[in-house]
Coordinates of C-alpha atoms and ligand atoms in Angstrom, one line a residue:
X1 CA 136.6 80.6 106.4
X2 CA 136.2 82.5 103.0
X3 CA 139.0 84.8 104.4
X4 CA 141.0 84.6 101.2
X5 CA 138.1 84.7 98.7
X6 CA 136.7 88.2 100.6
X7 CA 140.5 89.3 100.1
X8 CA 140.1 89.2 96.0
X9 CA 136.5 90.4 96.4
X10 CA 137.5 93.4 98.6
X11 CA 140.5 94.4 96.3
X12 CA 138.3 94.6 93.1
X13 CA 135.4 96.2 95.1
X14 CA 138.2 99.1 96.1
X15 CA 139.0 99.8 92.5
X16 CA 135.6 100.4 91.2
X17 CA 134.0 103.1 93.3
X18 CA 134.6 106.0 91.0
X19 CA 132.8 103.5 88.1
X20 CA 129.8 102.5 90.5
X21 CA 129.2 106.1 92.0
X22 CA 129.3 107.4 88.1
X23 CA 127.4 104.6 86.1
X24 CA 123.9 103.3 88.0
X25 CA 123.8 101.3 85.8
X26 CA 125.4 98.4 87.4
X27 CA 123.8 98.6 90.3
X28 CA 120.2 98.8 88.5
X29 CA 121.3 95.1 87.0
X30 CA 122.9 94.1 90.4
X31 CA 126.1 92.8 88.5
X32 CA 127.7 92.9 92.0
X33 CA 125.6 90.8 93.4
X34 CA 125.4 88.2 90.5
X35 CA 129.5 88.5 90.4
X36 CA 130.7 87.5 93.7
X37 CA 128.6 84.3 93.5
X38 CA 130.0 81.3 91.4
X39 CA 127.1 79.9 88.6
X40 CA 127.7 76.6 90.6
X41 CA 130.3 75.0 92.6
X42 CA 130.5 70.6 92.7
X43 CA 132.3 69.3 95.4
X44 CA 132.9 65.2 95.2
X45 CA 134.3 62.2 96.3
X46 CA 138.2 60.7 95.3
X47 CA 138.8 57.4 96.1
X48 CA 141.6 55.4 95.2
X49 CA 144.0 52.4 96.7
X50 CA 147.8 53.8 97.4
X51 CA 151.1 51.9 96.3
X52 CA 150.1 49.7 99.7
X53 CA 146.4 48.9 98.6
X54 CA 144.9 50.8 101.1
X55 CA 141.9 53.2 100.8
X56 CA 142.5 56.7 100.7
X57 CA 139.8 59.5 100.0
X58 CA 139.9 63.1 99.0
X59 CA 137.8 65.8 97.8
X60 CA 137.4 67.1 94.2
X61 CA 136.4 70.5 93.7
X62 CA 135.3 72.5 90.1
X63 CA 134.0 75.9 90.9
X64 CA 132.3 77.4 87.4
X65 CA 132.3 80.9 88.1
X66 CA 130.9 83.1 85.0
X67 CA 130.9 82.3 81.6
X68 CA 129.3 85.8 80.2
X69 CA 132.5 85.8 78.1
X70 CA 133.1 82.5 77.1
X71 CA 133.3 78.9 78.1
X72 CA 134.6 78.8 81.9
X73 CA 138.3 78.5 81.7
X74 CA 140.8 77.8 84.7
X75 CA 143.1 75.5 86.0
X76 CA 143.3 72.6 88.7
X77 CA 145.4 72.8 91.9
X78 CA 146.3 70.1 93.8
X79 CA 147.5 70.8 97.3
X80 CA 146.7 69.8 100.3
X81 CA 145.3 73.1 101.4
X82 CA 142.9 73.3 98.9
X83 CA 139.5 73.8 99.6
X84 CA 136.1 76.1 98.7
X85 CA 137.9 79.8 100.0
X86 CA 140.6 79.3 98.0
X87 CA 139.4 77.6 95.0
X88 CA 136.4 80.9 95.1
X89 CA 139.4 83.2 95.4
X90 CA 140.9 81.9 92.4
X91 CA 137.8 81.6 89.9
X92 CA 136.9 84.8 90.7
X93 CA 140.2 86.5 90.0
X94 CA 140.3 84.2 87.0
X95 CA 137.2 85.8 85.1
X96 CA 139.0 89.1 85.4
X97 CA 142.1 87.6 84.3
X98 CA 140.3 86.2 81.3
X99 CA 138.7 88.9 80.5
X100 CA 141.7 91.2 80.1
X101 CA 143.3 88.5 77.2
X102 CA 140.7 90.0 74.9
X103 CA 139.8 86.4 74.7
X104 CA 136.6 84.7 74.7
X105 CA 136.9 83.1 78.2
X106 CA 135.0 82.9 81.5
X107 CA 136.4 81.8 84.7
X108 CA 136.6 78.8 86.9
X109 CA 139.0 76.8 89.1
X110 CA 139.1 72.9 90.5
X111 CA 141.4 71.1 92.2
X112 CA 141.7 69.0 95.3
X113 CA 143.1 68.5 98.5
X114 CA 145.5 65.3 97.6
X115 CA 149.1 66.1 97.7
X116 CA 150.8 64.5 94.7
X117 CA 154.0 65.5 96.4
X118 CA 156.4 62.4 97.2
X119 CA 153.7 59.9 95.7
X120 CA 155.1 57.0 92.7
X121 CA 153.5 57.6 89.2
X122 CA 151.4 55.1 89.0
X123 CA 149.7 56.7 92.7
X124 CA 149.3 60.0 90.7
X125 CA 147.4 58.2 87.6
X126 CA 145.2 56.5 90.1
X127 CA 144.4 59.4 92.0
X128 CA 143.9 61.4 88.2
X129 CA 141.7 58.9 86.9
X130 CA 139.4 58.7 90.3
X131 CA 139.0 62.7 90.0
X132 CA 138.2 62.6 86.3
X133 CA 135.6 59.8 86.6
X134 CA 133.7 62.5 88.4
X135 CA 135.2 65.8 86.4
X136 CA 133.8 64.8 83.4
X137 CA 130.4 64.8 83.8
X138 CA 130.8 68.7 84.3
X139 CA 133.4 70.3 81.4
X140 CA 133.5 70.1 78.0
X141 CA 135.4 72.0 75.4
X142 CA 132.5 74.5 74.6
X143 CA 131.4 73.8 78.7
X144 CA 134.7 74.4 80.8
X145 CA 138.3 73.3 80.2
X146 CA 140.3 73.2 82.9
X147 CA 144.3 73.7 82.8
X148 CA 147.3 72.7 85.1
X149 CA 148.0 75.1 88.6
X150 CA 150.0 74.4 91.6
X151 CA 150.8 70.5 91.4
X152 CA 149.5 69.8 88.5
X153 CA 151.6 69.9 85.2
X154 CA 151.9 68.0 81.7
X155 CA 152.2 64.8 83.8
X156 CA 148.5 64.9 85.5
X157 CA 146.9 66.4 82.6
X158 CA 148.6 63.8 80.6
X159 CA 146.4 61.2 82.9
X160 CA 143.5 63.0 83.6
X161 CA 142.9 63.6 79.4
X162 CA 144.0 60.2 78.8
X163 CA 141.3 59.2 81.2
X164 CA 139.1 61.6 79.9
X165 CA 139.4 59.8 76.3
X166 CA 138.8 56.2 78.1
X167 CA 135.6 57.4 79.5
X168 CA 133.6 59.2 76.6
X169 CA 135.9 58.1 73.8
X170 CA 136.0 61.5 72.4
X171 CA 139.5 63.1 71.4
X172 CA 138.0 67.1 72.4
X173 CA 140.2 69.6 73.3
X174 CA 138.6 69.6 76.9
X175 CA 141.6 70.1 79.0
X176 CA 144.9 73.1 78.3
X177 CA 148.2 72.7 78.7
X178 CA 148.4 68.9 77.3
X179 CA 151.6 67.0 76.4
X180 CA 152.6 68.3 72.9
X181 CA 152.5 64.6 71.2
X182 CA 148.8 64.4 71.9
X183 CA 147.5 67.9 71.4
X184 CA 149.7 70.5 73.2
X185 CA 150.6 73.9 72.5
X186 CA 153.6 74.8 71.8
X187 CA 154.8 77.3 74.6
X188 CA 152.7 76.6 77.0
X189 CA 154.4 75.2 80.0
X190 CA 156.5 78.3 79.0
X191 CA 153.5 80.5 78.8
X192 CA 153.1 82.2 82.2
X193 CA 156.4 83.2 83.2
X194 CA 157.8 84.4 79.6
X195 CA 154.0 86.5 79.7
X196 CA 155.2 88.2 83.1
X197 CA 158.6 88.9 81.7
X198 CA 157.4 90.2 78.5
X199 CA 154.7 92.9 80.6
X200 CA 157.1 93.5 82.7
X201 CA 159.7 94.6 79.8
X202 CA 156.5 96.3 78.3
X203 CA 155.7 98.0 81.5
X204 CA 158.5 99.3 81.4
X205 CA 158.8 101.0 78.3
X206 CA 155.1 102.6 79.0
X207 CA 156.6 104.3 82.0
X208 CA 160.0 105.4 80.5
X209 CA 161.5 103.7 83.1
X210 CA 165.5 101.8 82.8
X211 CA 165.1 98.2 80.7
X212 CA 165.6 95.1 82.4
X213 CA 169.1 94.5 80.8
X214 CA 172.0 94.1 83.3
X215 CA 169.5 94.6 86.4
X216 CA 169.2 92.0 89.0
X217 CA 165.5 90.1 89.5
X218 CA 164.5 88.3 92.4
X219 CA 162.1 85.4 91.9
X220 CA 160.2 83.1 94.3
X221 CA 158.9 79.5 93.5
X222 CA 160.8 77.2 91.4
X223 CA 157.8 75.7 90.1
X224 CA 156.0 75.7 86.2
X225 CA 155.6 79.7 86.2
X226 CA 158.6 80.1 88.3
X227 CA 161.4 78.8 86.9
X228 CA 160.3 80.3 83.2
X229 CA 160.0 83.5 84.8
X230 CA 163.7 83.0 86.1
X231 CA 165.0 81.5 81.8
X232 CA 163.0 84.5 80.2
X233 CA 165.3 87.4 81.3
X234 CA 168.5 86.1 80.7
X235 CA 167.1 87.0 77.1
X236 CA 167.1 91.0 78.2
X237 CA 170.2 90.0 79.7
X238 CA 169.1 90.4 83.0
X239 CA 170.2 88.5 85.5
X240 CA 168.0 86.6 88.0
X241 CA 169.8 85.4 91.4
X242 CA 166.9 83.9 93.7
X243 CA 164.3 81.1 94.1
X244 CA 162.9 79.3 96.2
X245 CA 160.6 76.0 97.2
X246 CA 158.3 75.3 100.0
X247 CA 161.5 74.5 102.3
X248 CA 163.9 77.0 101.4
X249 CA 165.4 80.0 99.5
X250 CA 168.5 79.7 97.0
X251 CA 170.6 83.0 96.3
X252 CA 173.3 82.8 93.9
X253 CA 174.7 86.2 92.8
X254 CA 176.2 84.7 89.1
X255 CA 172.9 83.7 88.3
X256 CA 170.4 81.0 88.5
X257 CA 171.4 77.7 86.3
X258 CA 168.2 77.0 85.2
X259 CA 168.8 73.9 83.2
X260 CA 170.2 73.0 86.8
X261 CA 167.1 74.1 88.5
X262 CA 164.6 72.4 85.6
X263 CA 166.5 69.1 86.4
X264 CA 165.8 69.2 90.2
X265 CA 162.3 70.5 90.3
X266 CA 160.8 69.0 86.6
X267 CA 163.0 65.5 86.7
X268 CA 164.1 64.7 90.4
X269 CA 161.0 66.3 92.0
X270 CA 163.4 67.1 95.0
X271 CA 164.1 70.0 97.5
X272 CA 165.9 73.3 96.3
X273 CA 168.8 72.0 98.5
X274 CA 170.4 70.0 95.8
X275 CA 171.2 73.1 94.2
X276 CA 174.6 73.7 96.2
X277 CA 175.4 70.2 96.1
X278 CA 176.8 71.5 92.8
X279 CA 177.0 75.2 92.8
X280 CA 178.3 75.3 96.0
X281 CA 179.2 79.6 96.0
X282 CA 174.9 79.6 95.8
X283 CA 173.7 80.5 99.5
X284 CA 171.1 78.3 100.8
X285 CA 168.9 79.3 103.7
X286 CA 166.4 77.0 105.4
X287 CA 162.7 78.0 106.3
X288 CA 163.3 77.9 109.4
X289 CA 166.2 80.3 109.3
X290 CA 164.0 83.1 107.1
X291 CA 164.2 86.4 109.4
X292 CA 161.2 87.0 112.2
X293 CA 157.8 87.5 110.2
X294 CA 159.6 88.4 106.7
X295 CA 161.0 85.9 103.6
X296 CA 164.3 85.8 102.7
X297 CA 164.0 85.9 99.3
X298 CA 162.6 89.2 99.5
X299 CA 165.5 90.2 101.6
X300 CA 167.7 90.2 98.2
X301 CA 168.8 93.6 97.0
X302 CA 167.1 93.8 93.0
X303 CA 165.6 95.9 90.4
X304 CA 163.2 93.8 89.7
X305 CA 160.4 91.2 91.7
X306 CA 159.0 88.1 90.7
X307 CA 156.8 86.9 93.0
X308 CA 155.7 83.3 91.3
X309 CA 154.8 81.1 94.0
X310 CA 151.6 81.4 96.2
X311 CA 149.2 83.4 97.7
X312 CA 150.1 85.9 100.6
X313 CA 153.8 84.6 99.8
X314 CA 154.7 89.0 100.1
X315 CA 154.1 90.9 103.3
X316 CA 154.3 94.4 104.7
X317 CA 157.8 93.6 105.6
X318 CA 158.6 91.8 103.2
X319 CA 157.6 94.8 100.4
X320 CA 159.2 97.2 102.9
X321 CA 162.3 95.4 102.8
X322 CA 161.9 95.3 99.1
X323 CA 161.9 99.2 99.3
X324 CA 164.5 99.4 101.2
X325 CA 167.3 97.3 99.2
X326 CA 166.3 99.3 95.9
X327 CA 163.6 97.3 94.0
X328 CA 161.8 99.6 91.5
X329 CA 159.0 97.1 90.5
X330 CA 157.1 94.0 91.3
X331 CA 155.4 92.0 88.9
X332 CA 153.1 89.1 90.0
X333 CA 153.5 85.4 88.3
X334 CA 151.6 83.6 91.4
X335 CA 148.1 84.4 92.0
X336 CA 147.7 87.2 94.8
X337 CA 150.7 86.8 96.3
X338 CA 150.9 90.0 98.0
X339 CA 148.8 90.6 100.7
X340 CA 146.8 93.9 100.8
X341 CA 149.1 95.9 103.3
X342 CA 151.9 94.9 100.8
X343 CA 150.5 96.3 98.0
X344 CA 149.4 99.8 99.7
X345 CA 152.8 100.4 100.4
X346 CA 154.5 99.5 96.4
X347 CA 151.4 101.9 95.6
X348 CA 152.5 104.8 98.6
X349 CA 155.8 104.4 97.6
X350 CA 155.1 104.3 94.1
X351 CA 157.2 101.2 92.8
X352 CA 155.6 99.9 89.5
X353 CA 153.1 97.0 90.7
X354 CA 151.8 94.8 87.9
X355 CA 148.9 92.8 89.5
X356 CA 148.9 89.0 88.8
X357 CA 145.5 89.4 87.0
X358 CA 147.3 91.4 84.2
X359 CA 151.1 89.7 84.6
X360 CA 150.3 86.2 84.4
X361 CA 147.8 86.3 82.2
X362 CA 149.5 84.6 79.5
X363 CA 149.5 81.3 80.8
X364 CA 145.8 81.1 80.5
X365 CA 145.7 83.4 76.7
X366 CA 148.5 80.5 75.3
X367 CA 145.8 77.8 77.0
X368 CA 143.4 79.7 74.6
X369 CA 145.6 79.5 71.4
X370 CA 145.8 75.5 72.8
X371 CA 141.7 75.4 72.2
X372 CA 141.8 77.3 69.0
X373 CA 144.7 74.9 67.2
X374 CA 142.3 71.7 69.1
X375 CA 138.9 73.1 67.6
X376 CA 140.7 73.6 64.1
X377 CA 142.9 70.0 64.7
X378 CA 146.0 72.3 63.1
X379 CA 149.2 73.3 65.2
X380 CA 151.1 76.6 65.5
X381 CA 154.4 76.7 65.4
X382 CA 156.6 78.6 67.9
X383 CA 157.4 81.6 66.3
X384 CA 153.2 81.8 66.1
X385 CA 152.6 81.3 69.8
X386 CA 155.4 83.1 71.1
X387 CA 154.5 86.3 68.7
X388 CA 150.8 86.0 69.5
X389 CA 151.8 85.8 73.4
X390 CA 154.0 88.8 73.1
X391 CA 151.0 90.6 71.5
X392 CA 148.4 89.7 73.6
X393 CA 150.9 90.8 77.2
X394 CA 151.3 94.1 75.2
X395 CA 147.5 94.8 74.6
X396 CA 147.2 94.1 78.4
X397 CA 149.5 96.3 79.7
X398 CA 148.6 99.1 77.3
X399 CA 145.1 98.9 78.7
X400 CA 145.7 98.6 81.8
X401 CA 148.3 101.8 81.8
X402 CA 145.7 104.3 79.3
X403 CA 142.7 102.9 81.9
X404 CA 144.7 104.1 85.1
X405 CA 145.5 107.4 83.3
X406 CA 141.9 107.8 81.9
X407 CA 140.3 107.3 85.6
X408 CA 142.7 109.8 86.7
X409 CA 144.8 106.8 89.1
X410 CA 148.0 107.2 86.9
X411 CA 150.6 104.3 87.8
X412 CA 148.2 102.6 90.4
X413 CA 147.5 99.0 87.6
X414 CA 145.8 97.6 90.5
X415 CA 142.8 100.3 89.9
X416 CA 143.4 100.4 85.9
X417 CA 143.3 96.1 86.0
X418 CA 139.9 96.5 87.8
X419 CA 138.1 99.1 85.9
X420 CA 139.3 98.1 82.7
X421 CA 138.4 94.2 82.8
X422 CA 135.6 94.9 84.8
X423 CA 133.4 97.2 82.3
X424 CA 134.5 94.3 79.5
X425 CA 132.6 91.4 82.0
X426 CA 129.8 93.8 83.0
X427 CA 128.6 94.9 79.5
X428 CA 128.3 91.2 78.6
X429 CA 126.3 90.2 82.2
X430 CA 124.2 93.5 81.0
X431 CA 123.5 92.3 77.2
X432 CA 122.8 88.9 78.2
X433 CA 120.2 89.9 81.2
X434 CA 119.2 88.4 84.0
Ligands
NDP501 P1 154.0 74.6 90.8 O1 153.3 73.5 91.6 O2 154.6 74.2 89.5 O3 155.0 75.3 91.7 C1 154.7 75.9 92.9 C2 156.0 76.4 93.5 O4 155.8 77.3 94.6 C3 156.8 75.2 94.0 O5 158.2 75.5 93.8 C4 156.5 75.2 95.5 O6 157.5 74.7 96.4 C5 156.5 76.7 95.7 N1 155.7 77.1 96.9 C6 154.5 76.7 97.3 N2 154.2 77.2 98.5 C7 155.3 78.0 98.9 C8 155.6 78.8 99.9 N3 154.8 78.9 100.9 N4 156.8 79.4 99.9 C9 157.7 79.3 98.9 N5 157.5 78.5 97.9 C10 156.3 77.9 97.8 O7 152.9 75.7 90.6 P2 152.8 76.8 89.5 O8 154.2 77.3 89.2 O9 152.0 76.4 88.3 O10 152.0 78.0 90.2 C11 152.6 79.0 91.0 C12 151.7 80.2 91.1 O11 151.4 80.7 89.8 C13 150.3 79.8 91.8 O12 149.9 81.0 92.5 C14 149.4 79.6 90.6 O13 148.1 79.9 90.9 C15 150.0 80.7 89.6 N6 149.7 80.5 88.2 C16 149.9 79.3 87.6 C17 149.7 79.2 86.2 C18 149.9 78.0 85.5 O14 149.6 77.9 84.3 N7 150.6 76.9 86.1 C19 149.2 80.4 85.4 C20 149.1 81.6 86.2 C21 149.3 81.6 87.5 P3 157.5 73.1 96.7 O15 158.1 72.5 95.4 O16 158.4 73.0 97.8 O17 156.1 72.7 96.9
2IT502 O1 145.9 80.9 87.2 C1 145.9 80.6 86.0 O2 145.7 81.5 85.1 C2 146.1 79.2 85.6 N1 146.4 78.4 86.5 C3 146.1 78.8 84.2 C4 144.7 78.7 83.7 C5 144.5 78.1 82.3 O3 143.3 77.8 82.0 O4 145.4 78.0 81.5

């Protein structure tokens, strides 16, 4: 049952055996043990009447995983398979995540098991006013702010703040990634995929490695982190030629139209497949027709990867296929989307992997900036967030790279991510005691 949570434990646990065997210290204050057990977890009750007036119940989740750092911070996923495993998984890679910003953050996640897929608006307020008459009683902008994740954008945290403001009448900046008009940052639905673009650019450079201008990029997902990972190398002049949804995969070797795409997944809220109704050169292959135990979209030849969809979304054939056609590095916008046998062979094969807990990190840093201009009631202008986003991915990734050199794993950023955030989130569980 907590398959996928022990995943992310076991990956973190891996990296930090030189640190443990060196330094007692953590084991004297058991920060293992107090680590890889949430602060507290609240599971509740949704009800609501559909567009037909009948009953329908789900179950709310918030999972507030450590707040040594700061105030837990993480977003909300709604999805049908969304339950405690996942929702652990994801809080707990979130306070390492956090951490590495430099930011004052701790980690959580929430969500819920409804599917706001194919529902009417007014279904979707219903539903996010139902969750938030029970959220509330549990975040708070010095508490825990929650942001958007898979299924939930600007439109449900539009309702669920709007409902927030009905209930305690307070105008708090208790929620991230908020409609400009009404307290918004600028950049933000932007945030997480120009942050993986910008490491990955950075990356780059670190390693003395070939720039990202005129290579080809795959990316998967054509969701919020997806389809900004796809506009953000056109300006390296790169060219991106894949994406895909839950149904399909779209390959189209001039490059993605991503106004095109923004209209079919932001606006229509449709399937992928609309794509060739109008760019009708673009390939479009089914699900259903992927090759045996592989993905198509990571049967693309490119120089570049982008997973940005879901966990597990990368497999052993998949990277090995990867390999195979060429691709010199894979950066992660989704959350753990490579499985573990994926990622030992980028790292035997030794293809740059950025890890989603330092690629995608500036999704949740921007959601920071969000707090800061809500706490001060002043607004930063683009060139401000976009600059201080750059920054921020560039701090990461030198880190990350002088940490893997310093603990003698040169080029493995899975190992440097670990160490490197995990010391920051240790000392403070050590200074604040038990
Ligand atoms: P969205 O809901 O906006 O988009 C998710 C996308 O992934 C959709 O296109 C969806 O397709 C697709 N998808 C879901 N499952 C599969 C699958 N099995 N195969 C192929 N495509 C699939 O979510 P986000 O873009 O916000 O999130 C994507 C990933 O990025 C998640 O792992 C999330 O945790 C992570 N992330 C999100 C951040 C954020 O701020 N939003 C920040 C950092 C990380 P369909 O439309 O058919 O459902
Ligand atoms: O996985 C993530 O970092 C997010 N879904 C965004 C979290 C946030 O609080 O902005």
């Amino acid at each position: 049952m907590d398959e996928i949570f022990f995943q992310a434990v076991f990956e973190v646990l891996d990296s930090l055996e030189p640190i443990l065997r060196s330094d007692k210290i953590y084991e004297e204050m058991g920060i293992l043990e107090r680590l890889v057990v949430p602060d507290r977890e609240f599971k509740f009750k949704v009800t609501r009447l559909d567009d037909t007036n009948k009953v329908r119940v789900n179950t709310g989740y918030r999972v507030q995983f450590n707040n040594s750092l700061g105030p837990y911070k993480g977003g909300l996923r709604f999805h049908p398979s969304v339950n405690t495993s996942i929702l652990k998984f994801l809080g707990f890679e979130q306070i390492f995540k956090n951490s590495l910003t430099g930011l004052m953050m701790g980690g959580a996640k929430g969500g819920s098991d409804f599917d706001p897929k194919g529902k009417s608006n007014a279904e979707v307020l219903k539903f996010c006013r139902a969750y938030m008459m029970e959220l509330h009683k549990y975040i708070g902008a010095r508490v825990d702010i929650p942001a958007g994740d898979i299924g939930v954008g600007a439109r449900e945290i539009g309702y669920l703040f709007g409902e927030y403001k009905k209930i305690t009448s307070r105008y708090d900046g208790i929620i991230t990634g908020k409609p400009y008009m009404f307290g918004g940052s600028l950049l933000r639905p932007e945030a997480t995929g120009y942050g993986v673009v910008y490491f990955a650019d950075e990356l780059l450079r670190f390693e003395n490695k070939e720039p990202l201008k005129d290579k080809v990029c795959c990316v998967s997902g054509s969701g919020n982190v997806a389809i900004y990972t796809i506009e953000k190398p056109q300006s390296f002049g790169a060219i991106v030629v894949s994406c895909s949804d839950s149904k399909g995969t779209i390959y189209d070797s001039r490059g993605l139209d991503v106004n095109l795409l923004k209209e079919i997944k932001f606006n229509k809220r449709t399937s992928l497949e609309e794509y060739i109704k109008t760019h009708t050169s673009a390939i479009y292959t089914k699900v259903e027709d992927y090759p045996s135990g592989a993905h198509e979209v990571w049967t693309i030849s490119c120089y570049a990867a982008f997973p940005c969809a879901t966990q597990n979304e990368l497999n052993v054939n998949d990277a090995k296929n990867l390999i195979e056609n060429g691709c010199q590095m894979v950066v992660e916008g989704a959350n753990m989307p490579s499985t573990s046998e994926a990622i030992e062979q980028f790292l035997k094969e030794k293809i740059t992997f950025a890890p989603a807990k330092v690629a995608n990190a500036g999704g949740v840093a921007v959601s920071n900036f969000e707090m800061t201009q809500n706490a001060s009631l002043q607004r930063w202008d683009m060139d401000k967030v976009d600059e201080t986003l750059r920054t921020t991915m560039r701090q990461i990734c030198k880190r990350v790279y002088l940490t893997s050199k310093d603990y003698g794993v040169d080029g493995n950023y899975v190992d440097g991510a670990n160490i490197a955030t995990f010391k920051r989130v240790a000392e403070a569980m050590i200074a604040e005691g038990i």
